[in-house]
């Protein structure tokens, strides 16, 4: 892979299910695209009421077909709203920790083909802390943790950060509070989480902001459209765009290599480490 195009890789995760990860992934991606970024959204949780269902897409091939050499990444990418490209990954990702050398090479080759065509790769992860979630998150350059005001969301987010920190030396997390009833609620959530994790783990947490609870999100889901497009002036729509503006200011790392290359290498290293 010889690309020098700096691709920013952002994993959206959170430990707990149903906290708003997929909605953040889709609306952040579409908002970044509206700002002129070329965005690919990797659906690492295909089929479980996620990106495919939320956007009414019907992928018939996924990353596994790419890994087996049957087709290229270009062949499986779907056109999403606002010009984003969707990479369906489900079954491939379950196997991500058990790849052989041929598949490693296939993965590196597959991503090298698209690295010149995208600026941002957003990864929507599944709930929980399975090997597949961890392998994607630890390989990403930015980790955005989605939390909501439920005790289990805080404890699950903490458990995820602990595992990533102790076993994979990830030490920097960005936090977004989802479905908040007030701006203060988001702040309080962040304070709670950062106090305990900065005390017991070797990590730094940064607060990115909150996405308010908004019925427009549910209405948009029913119509299989991103809320930022369907209701751009809704509270959630405005908040998602503000989130994208902040994300767009995150610094790109100063590695001389293309960052997508770095991501795939780490993904593969993680897989090797498991064998
Ligand atoms: N800002 C919001 N306001 C109101 N409802 C929301 C908001 N964000 C998410 N929801 C609701 O929460 C549900 C779950 O959201 P989403 O699918 O994004 O969560 P998830 O974390 O990806 O879940 P899973 O772990 O199952 O993949 C949505 O179907 C929607 O009804
Ligand atoms: Mg989801």
Coordinates of C-alpha atoms and ligand atoms in Angstrom, one line a residue:
X1 CA 0.0 0.0 0.0
X2 CA 1.7 3.2 -1.1
X3 CA -1.0 5.8 -0.5
X4 CA -0.1 9.0 1.2
X5 CA -3.7 10.3 1.5
X6 CA -4.3 10.7 5.2
X7 CA -7.5 8.8 6.0
X8 CA -8.9 9.4 9.4
X9 CA -10.2 6.2 10.9
X10 CA -12.9 6.7 13.7
X11 CA -14.4 3.7 15.6
X12 CA -17.8 4.4 17.1
X13 CA -18.3 2.1 20.1
X14 CA -19.7 2.1 23.6
X15 CA -20.0 -1.4 25.1
X16 CA -23.7 -1.3 25.7
X17 CA -26.4 -2.0 23.1
X18 CA -29.0 0.5 22.0
X19 CA -27.1 3.7 23.2
X20 CA -27.2 5.3 19.7
X21 CA -23.9 4.1 18.1
X22 CA -25.4 3.5 14.7
X23 CA -27.3 6.8 14.6
X24 CA -24.1 8.6 15.6
X25 CA -22.2 6.7 12.9
X26 CA -24.7 7.4 10.1
X27 CA -25.4 11.1 10.9
X28 CA -21.7 11.9 11.6
X29 CA -20.8 10.3 8.3
X30 CA -23.5 12.2 6.3
X31 CA -22.6 15.5 8.1
X32 CA -18.9 15.1 7.3
X33 CA -19.9 14.3 3.7
X34 CA -21.9 17.5 3.6
X35 CA -18.8 19.3 4.6
X36 CA -17.0 18.0 1.6
X37 CA -15.2 15.0 3.1
X38 CA -15.2 11.7 1.3
X39 CA -16.6 9.2 3.8
X40 CA -16.8 5.5 3.9
X41 CA -18.9 3.9 6.7
X42 CA -17.9 0.4 7.7
X43 CA -20.9 -1.6 9.1
X44 CA -19.2 -4.0 11.5
X45 CA -22.6 -5.1 12.8
X46 CA -24.5 -5.9 9.7
X47 CA -28.0 -7.4 10.0
X48 CA -28.9 -6.6 13.5
X49 CA -31.1 -3.5 13.0
X50 CA -28.0 -1.5 12.0
X51 CA -26.9 0.6 9.0
X52 CA -28.4 -1.7 6.4
X53 CA -31.8 -1.7 8.1
X54 CA -31.7 1.9 9.1
X55 CA -31.0 3.0 5.6
X56 CA -33.0 0.4 3.8
X57 CA -30.0 -1.1 2.0
X58 CA -29.8 -4.7 0.9
X59 CA -26.2 -5.8 0.6
X60 CA -25.7 -9.2 -1.0
X61 CA -22.0 -9.4 -0.5
X62 CA -19.8 -8.3 2.3
X63 CA -16.2 -8.1 3.5
X64 CA -16.0 -11.8 3.7
X65 CA -16.4 -12.1 0.0
X66 CA -13.5 -9.6 -0.4
X67 CA -11.3 -11.6 2.0
X68 CA -11.9 -14.8 0.1
X69 CA -10.8 -13.0 -3.1
X70 CA -14.2 -13.3 -4.7
X71 CA -14.6 -9.5 -5.3
X72 CA -13.0 -6.2 -4.5
X73 CA -13.9 -3.7 -1.9
X74 CA -15.2 -1.5 -4.7
X75 CA -17.7 -4.3 -5.7
X76 CA -19.3 -4.5 -2.2
X77 CA -19.5 -0.8 -1.4
X78 CA -23.0 0.6 -1.5
X79 CA -24.1 4.2 -2.2
X80 CA -25.5 5.7 1.0
X81 CA -27.2 9.1 1.6
X82 CA -25.2 12.2 1.0
X83 CA -22.7 10.4 -1.2
X84 CA -21.3 8.3 1.7
X85 CA -20.1 4.8 0.8
X86 CA -21.2 1.9 2.9
X87 CA -18.9 -1.1 3.5
X88 CA -21.0 -4.1 4.7
X89 CA -18.7 -6.2 6.9
X90 CA -20.6 -8.4 9.2
X91 CA -19.6 -12.0 8.8
X92 CA -16.1 -11.0 7.7
X93 CA -15.6 -9.2 11.0
X94 CA -16.6 -12.2 13.0
X95 CA -13.7 -13.9 11.4
X96 CA -11.4 -11.0 11.7
X97 CA -9.5 -12.6 14.6
X98 CA -9.0 -15.8 12.7
X99 CA -7.5 -14.7 9.4
X100 CA -4.9 -16.6 7.6
X101 CA -1.9 -15.0 5.7
X102 CA -3.8 -15.0 2.4
X103 CA -6.7 -13.2 4.0
X104 CA -4.3 -10.7 5.6
X105 CA -2.8 -9.9 2.2
X106 CA -6.3 -9.7 0.8
X107 CA -7.4 -7.2 3.4
X108 CA -4.4 -5.0 2.9
X109 CA -4.9 -5.1 -0.9
X110 CA -8.6 -4.4 -0.6
X111 CA -8.1 -1.2 1.5
X112 CA -5.2 0.0 -0.5
X113 CA -7.6 0.2 -3.5
X114 CA -9.9 2.7 -1.7
X115 CA -7.4 4.7 0.3
X116 CA -7.0 7.3 -2.4
X117 CA -10.8 7.7 -2.6
X118 CA -11.7 8.5 1.0
X119 CA -10.8 11.0 3.7
X120 CA -12.6 9.4 6.6
X121 CA -13.5 5.8 7.5
X122 CA -16.2 5.6 10.2
X123 CA -16.6 2.2 11.8
X124 CA -19.9 1.4 13.5
X125 CA -19.2 -1.4 15.9
X126 CA -21.6 -4.0 17.5
X127 CA -22.6 -3.8 21.2
X128 CA -20.4 -5.6 23.7
X129 CA -16.7 -6.2 23.9
X130 CA -16.3 -9.2 21.6
X131 CA -12.9 -9.9 19.8
X132 CA -14.3 -8.4 16.6
X133 CA -15.3 -5.1 18.3
X134 CA -11.9 -4.9 20.1
X135 CA -9.9 -5.7 16.9
X136 CA -11.6 -2.8 15.0
X137 CA -11.4 -0.4 17.9
X138 CA -7.8 -1.0 18.8
X139 CA -6.8 -0.5 15.1
X140 CA -8.6 2.8 14.7
X141 CA -6.9 6.1 15.3
X142 CA -9.8 7.7 17.0
X143 CA -12.2 6.0 19.4
X144 CA -15.5 7.7 20.0
X145 CA -17.4 6.2 22.9
X146 CA -21.2 6.7 22.9
X147 CA -22.8 6.7 26.4
X148 CA -26.3 7.5 27.7
X149 CA -27.7 8.2 31.1
X150 CA -28.1 4.7 32.3
X151 CA -25.9 3.0 34.9
X152 CA -25.2 0.1 32.6
X153 CA -24.0 2.4 29.9
X154 CA -21.4 3.9 32.2
X155 CA -20.3 0.5 33.5
X156 CA -20.1 -1.0 30.1
X157 CA -18.2 1.9 28.6
X158 CA -15.8 1.7 31.6
X159 CA -15.3 -2.1 31.1
X160 CA -14.6 -1.5 27.4
X161 CA -12.0 1.2 28.1
X162 CA -10.4 -0.9 30.8
X163 CA -10.0 -3.8 28.4
X164 CA -8.7 -1.6 25.6
X165 CA -6.3 0.2 27.9
X166 CA -4.9 -2.8 29.9
X167 CA -4.7 -5.3 27.0
X168 CA -4.2 -3.1 24.0
X169 CA -2.6 0.1 25.4
X170 CA -5.3 2.4 24.0
X171 CA -5.1 5.5 26.1
X172 CA -7.2 8.2 24.5
X173 CA -11.0 8.2 24.2
X174 CA -13.5 10.8 22.9
X175 CA -16.9 10.7 24.6
X176 CA -20.3 11.7 23.2
X177 CA -23.4 11.6 25.4
X178 CA -26.4 10.3 23.5
X179 CA -30.2 10.8 24.1
X180 CA -29.6 13.5 26.7
X181 CA -32.4 15.5 28.2
X182 CA -30.2 18.6 28.8
X183 CA -26.7 19.8 28.0
X184 CA -25.9 19.5 31.6
X185 CA -26.8 15.9 31.7
X186 CA -24.2 15.2 29.0
X187 CA -21.5 17.0 31.0
X188 CA -22.4 15.2 34.2
X189 CA -22.2 11.8 32.4
X190 CA -18.8 12.7 31.1
X191 CA -17.6 13.9 34.5
X192 CA -18.7 10.7 36.1
X193 CA -17.0 8.5 33.5
X194 CA -13.8 10.5 33.3
X195 CA -13.3 10.7 37.1
X196 CA -13.4 7.0 37.6
X197 CA -11.5 6.1 34.4
X198 CA -8.7 8.6 34.8
X199 CA -8.3 7.5 38.4
X200 CA -8.1 3.7 37.8
X201 CA -6.8 3.5 34.2
X202 CA -4.0 5.1 32.3
X203 CA -6.3 7.0 30.0
X204 CA -7.3 10.5 28.9
X205 CA -10.9 11.3 28.1
X206 CA -12.1 14.2 26.0
X207 CA -15.7 15.3 25.9
X208 CA -17.0 16.0 22.4
X209 CA -20.6 16.9 23.2
X210 CA -24.1 15.6 23.5
X211 CA -26.9 14.5 21.1
X212 CA -30.3 15.4 22.6
X213 CA -33.1 12.9 22.9
X214 CA -35.3 13.9 19.9
X215 CA -38.4 12.2 18.5
X216 CA -37.1 13.3 15.0
X217 CA -34.5 10.5 15.3
X218 CA -37.2 7.9 15.5
X219 CA -39.3 9.4 12.8
X220 CA -36.2 9.5 10.5
X221 CA -35.4 5.8 11.3
X222 CA -39.0 4.9 10.4
X223 CA -38.5 6.5 7.0
X224 CA -35.0 5.0 6.7
X225 CA -33.3 8.3 6.3
X226 CA -30.6 10.1 8.3
X227 CA -32.1 12.7 10.6
X228 CA -29.6 15.3 9.5
X229 CA -31.1 15.1 6.0
X230 CA -34.7 14.6 6.8
X231 CA -35.0 17.1 9.7
X232 CA -31.8 19.2 9.4
X233 CA -33.1 21.8 11.8
X234 CA -34.3 19.4 14.5
X235 CA -32.4 19.4 17.8
X236 CA -30.6 16.2 17.0
X237 CA -29.9 17.3 13.4
X238 CA -28.2 20.4 14.6
X239 CA -26.2 18.5 17.3
X240 CA -25.0 15.9 14.8
X241 CA -23.7 18.7 12.5
X242 CA -21.9 20.3 15.5
X243 CA -20.4 16.9 16.3
X244 CA -19.1 16.6 12.7
X245 CA -17.6 20.1 12.9
X246 CA -15.7 19.1 16.0
X247 CA -14.6 15.8 14.5
X248 CA -13.4 17.6 11.5
X249 CA -11.0 19.6 13.7
X250 CA -9.3 16.5 15.2
X251 CA -5.7 16.5 14.2
X252 CA -4.5 13.9 11.7
X253 CA -1.6 11.9 13.1
X254 CA 1.8 12.7 11.8
X255 CA 2.8 9.3 10.5
X256 CA 4.4 9.6 7.1
X257 CA 2.4 6.6 5.8
X258 CA -1.3 6.7 4.8
X259 CA -3.3 6.3 7.8
X260 CA -5.5 3.7 6.3
X261 CA -2.4 1.6 5.8
X262 CA -1.7 2.0 9.5
X263 CA -5.2 0.9 10.4
X264 CA -5.1 -2.2 8.3
X265 CA -1.7 -3.2 9.6
X266 CA -2.9 -2.9 13.2
X267 CA -6.1 -4.8 12.3
X268 CA -3.9 -7.6 10.9
X269 CA -1.5 -7.5 13.8
X270 CA -4.3 -7.9 16.2
X271 CA -5.5 -10.9 14.3
X272 CA -2.0 -12.4 14.3
X273 CA -1.7 -11.8 18.0
X274 CA -4.8 -13.9 18.6
X275 CA -3.5 -17.0 16.8
Ligands
LIG1 N1 -30.9 11.1 19.8 C1 -31.9 10.2 19.9 N2 -33.1 10.6 20.3 C2 -34.2 9.7 20.4 N3 -34.0 8.4 20.2 C3 -32.8 7.9 19.8 C4 -31.7 8.8 19.7 N4 -30.6 8.1 19.3 C5 -31.0 6.8 19.2 N5 -32.3 6.7 19.5 C6 -33.2 5.5 19.6 O1 -32.4 4.4 20.2 C7 -32.5 3.3 19.3 C8 -31.1 2.7 19.2 O2 -30.2 3.5 18.5 P1 -29.0 2.9 17.7 O3 -29.5 1.8 16.8 O4 -28.3 4.0 17.1 O5 -28.2 2.3 18.9 P2 -26.9 1.3 18.8 O6 -26.1 1.7 20.0 O7 -26.3 1.3 17.5 O8 -27.6 -0.1 19.1 P3 -27.0 -1.6 18.9 O9 -26.0 -1.8 20.0 O10 -28.2 -2.5 19.0 O11 -26.3 -1.6 17.6 C9 -32.9 3.9 17.9 O12 -33.7 2.9 17.2 C10 -33.8 5.1 18.3 O13 -35.1 4.7 18.5
LIG2 MG1 -25.9 -0.3 16.2

